[in-house]
PDB file of C-alpha atoms in Angstrom:
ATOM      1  CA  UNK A 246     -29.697  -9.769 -15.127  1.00 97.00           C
ATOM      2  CA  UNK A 247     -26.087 -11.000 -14.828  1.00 98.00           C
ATOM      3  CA  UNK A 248     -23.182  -8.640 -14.413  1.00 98.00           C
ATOM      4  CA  UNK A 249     -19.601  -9.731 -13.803  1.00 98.00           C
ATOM      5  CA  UNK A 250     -16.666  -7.755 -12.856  1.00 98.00           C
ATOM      6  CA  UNK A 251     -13.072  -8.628 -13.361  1.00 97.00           C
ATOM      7  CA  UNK A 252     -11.747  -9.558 -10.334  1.00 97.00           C
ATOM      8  CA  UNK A 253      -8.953  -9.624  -8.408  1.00 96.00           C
ATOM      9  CA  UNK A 254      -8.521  -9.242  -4.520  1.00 96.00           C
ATOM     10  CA  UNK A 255     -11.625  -7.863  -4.140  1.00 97.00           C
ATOM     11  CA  UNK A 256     -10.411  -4.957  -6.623  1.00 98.00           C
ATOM     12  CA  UNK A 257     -11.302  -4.348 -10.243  1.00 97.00           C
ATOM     13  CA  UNK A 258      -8.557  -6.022 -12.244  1.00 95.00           C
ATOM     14  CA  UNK A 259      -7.237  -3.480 -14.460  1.00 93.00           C
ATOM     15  CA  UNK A 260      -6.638  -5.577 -17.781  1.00 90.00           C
ATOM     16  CA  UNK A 261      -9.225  -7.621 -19.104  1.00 92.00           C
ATOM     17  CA  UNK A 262      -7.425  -9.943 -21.500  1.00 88.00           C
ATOM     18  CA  UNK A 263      -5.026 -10.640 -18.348  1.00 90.00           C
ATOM     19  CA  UNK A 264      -8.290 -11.376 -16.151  1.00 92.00           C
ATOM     20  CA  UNK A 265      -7.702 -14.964 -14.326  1.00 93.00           C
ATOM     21  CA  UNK A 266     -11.025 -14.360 -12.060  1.00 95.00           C
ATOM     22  CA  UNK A 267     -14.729 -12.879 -12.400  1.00 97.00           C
ATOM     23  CA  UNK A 268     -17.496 -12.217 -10.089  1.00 98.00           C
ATOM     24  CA  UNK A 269     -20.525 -12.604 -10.795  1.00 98.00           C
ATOM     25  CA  UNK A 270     -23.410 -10.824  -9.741  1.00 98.00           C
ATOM     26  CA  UNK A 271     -26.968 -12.449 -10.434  1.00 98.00           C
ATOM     27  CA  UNK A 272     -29.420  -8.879 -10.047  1.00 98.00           C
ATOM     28  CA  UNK A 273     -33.615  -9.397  -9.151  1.00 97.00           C
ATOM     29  CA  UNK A 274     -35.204  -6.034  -9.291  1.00 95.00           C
ATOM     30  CA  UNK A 275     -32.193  -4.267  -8.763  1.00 93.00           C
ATOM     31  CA  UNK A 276     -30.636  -6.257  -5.880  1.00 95.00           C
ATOM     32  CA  UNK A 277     -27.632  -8.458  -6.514  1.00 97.00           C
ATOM     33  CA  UNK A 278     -29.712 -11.912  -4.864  1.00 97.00           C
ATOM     34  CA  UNK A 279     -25.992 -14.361  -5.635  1.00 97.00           C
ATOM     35  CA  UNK A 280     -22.259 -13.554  -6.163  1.00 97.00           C
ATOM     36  CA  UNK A 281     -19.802 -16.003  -7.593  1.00 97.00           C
ATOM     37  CA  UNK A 282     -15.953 -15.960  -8.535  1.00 96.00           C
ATOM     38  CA  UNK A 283     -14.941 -17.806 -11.224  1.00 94.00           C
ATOM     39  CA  UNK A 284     -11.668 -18.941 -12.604  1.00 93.00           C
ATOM     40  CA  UNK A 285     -10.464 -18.309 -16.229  1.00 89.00           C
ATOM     41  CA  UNK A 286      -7.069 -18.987 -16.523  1.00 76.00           C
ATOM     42  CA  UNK A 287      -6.431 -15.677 -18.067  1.00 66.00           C
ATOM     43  CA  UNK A 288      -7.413 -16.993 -21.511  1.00 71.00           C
ATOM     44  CA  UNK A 289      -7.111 -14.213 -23.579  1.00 75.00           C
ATOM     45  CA  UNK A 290     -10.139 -11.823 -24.542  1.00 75.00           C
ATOM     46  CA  UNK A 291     -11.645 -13.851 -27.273  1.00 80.00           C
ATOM     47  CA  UNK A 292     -11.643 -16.719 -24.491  1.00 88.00           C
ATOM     48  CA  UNK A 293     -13.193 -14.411 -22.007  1.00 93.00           C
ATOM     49  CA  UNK A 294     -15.671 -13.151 -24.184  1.00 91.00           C
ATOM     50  CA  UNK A 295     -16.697 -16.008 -24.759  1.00 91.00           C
ATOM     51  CA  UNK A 296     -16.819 -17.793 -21.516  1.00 92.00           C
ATOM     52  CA  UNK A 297     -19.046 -14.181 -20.497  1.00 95.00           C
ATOM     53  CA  UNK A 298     -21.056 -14.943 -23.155  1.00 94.00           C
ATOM     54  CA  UNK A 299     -21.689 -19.010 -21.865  1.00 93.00           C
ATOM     55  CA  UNK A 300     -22.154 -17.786 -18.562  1.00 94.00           C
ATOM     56  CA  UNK A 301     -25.003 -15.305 -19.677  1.00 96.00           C
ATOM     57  CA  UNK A 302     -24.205 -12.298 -18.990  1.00 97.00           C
ATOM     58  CA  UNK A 303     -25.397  -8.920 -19.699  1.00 98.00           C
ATOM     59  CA  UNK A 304     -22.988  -6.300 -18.465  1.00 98.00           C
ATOM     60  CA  UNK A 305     -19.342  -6.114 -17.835  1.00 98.00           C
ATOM     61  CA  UNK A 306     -17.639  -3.980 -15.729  1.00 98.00           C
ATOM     62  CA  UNK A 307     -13.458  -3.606 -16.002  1.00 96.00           C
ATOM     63  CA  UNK A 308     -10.495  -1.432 -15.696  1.00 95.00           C
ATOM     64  CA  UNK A 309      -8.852  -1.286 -19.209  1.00 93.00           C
ATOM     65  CA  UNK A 310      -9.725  -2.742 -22.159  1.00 93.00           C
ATOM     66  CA  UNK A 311      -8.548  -3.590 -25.833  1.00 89.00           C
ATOM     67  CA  UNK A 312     -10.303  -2.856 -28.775  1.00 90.00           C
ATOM     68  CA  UNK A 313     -10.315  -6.406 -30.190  1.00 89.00           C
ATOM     69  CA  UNK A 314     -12.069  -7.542 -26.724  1.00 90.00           C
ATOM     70  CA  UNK A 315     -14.583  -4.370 -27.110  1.00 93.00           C
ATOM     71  CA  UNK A 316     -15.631  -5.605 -30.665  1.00 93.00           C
ATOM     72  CA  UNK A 317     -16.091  -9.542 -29.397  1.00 92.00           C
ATOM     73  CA  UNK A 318     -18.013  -8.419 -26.223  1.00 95.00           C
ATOM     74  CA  UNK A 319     -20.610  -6.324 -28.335  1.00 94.00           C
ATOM     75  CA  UNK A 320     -20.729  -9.309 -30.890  1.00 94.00           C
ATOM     76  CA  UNK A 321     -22.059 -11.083 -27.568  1.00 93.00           C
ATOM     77  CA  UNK A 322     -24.386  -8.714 -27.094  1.00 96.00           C
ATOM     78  CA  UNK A 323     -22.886  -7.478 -23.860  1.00 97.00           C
ATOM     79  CA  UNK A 324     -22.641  -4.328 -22.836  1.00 97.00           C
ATOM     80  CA  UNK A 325     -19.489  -2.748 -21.369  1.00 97.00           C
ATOM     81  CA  UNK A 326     -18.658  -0.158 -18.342  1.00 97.00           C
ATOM     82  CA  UNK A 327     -14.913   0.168 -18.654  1.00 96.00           C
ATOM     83  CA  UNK A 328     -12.259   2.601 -17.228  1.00 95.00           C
ATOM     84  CA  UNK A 329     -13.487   1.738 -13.572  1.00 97.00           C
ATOM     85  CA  UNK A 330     -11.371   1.139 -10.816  1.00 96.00           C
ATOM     86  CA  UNK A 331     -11.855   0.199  -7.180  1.00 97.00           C
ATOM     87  CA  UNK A 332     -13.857  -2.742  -5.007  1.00 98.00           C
ATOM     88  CA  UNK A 333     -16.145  -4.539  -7.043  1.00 98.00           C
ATOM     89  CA  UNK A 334     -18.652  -4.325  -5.094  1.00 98.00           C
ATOM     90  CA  UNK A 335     -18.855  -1.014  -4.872  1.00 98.00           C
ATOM     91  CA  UNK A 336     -18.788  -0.659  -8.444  1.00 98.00           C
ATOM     92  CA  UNK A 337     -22.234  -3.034  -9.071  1.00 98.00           C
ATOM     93  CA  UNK A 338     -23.675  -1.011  -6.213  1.00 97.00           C
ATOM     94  CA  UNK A 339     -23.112   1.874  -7.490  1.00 98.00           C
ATOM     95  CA  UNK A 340     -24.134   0.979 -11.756  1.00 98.00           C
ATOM     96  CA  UNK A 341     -26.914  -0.442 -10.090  1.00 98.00           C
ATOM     97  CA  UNK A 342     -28.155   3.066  -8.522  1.00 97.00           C
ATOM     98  CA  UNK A 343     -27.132   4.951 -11.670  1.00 96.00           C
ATOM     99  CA  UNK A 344     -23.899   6.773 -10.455  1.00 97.00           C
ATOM    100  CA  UNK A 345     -21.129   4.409 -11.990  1.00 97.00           C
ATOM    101  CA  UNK A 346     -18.641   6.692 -13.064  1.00 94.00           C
ATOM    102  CA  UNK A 347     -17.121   4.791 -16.142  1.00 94.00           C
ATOM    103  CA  UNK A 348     -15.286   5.578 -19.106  1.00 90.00           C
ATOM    104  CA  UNK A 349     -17.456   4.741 -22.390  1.00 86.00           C
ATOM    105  CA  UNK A 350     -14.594   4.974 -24.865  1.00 86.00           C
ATOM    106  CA  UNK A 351     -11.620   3.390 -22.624  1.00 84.00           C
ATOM    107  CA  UNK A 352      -9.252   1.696 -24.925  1.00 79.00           C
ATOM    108  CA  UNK A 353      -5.640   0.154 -24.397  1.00 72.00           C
ATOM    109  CA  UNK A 354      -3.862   0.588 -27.622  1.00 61.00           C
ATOM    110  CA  UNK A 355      -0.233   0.071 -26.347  1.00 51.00           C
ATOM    111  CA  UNK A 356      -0.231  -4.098 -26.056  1.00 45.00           C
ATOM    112  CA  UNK A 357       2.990  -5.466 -27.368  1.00 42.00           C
ATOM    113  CA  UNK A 358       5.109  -2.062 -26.185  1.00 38.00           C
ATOM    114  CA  UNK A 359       5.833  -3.536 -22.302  1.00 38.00           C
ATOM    115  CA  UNK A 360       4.214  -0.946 -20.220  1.00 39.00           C
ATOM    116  CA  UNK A 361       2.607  -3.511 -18.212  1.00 40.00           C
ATOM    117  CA  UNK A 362       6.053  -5.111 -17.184  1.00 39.00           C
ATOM    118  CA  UNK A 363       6.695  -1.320 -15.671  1.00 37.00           C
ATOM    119  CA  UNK A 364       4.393  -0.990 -13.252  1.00 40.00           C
ATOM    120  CA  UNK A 365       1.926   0.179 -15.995  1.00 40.00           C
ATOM    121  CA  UNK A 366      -2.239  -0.941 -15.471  1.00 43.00           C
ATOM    122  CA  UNK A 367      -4.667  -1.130 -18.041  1.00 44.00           C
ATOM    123  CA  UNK A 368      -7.422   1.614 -17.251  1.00 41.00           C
ATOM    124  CA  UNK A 369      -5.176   4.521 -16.134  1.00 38.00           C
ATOM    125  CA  UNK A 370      -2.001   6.091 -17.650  1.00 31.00           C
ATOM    126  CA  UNK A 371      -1.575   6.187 -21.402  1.00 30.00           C
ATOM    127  CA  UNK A 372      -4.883   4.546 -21.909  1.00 29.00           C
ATOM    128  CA  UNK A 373      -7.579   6.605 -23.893  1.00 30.00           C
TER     129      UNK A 373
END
C-alpha cells in the first residue's frame, strides 16, 4: 500500500491544490518499510491527482481540500483522509493503527474570495 501526505516542513500542508511537496509512505503489513518527498510544483489538483495516481497510490492524507480535487481523486480510485493537521508522520502512524482523526466531508468552497492571502489555511476556519 502507498499513502502520501501533503507535505510541507514536516507538517501537513493545509491546501492541496497549493501542495508543492508529498511524502510518500510505501506500507508492508502495516509498517511504513520507505518514505519519499517528492516535488510537484504546486500544479494544481487535476495535476496532483494525477501525478498520485502515476505514483500509485492508495490513500491520501491532507489538510483542506476542494471539491473538484475530491471528485478527480475518487475517479483515481484513491481514497481520501482530509481535515487533518499536524506532523505527517504522526498522521500515517496513527491511520495506520486506526485512530486518525479526520474529517470525511472537509471541503474548501471559498477559492477565488482571498482568504488564503489573510492568513487563512485550507482545513480549519470557514472550511466545512
Amino acid at each position: 500500500m502507498k499513502i502520501a501526505v501533503t507535505y510541507e516542513d514536516g507538517q501537513i500542508f493545509q491546501h492541496f491544490g497549493h501542495t508543492e511537496r508529498f511524502k510518500f509512505y510505501d506500507v508492508e503489513n502495516g509498517e511504513v518499510k520507505i518514505t519519499t518527498i517528492i516535488n510537484t510544483n504546486g500544479s494544481g489538483h487535476g495535476a496532483l491527482a494525477d501525478i498520485l495516481k502515476k505514483c500509485d497510490v492508495d490513500i491520501l492524507i491532507c489538510g483542506g481540500i476542494g471539491g473538484g480535487a475530491k471528485r478527480a481523486l475518487a475517479e483515481a480510485g484513491i481514497k481520501l483522509y482530509g481535515g487533518v493537521t499536524g506532523d505527517t508522520d504522526r498522521a500515517v502512524e496513527d491511520l495506520l493503527a486506526e485512530k486518525l482523526i479526520y474529517n470525511p466531508d472537509v471541503e474548501c468552497s471559498h477559492h477565488g474570495d482571498h482568504h488564503h492571502e489573510n492568513g487563512h489555511t485550507c482545513g480549519q476556519h470557514g472550511c466545512k
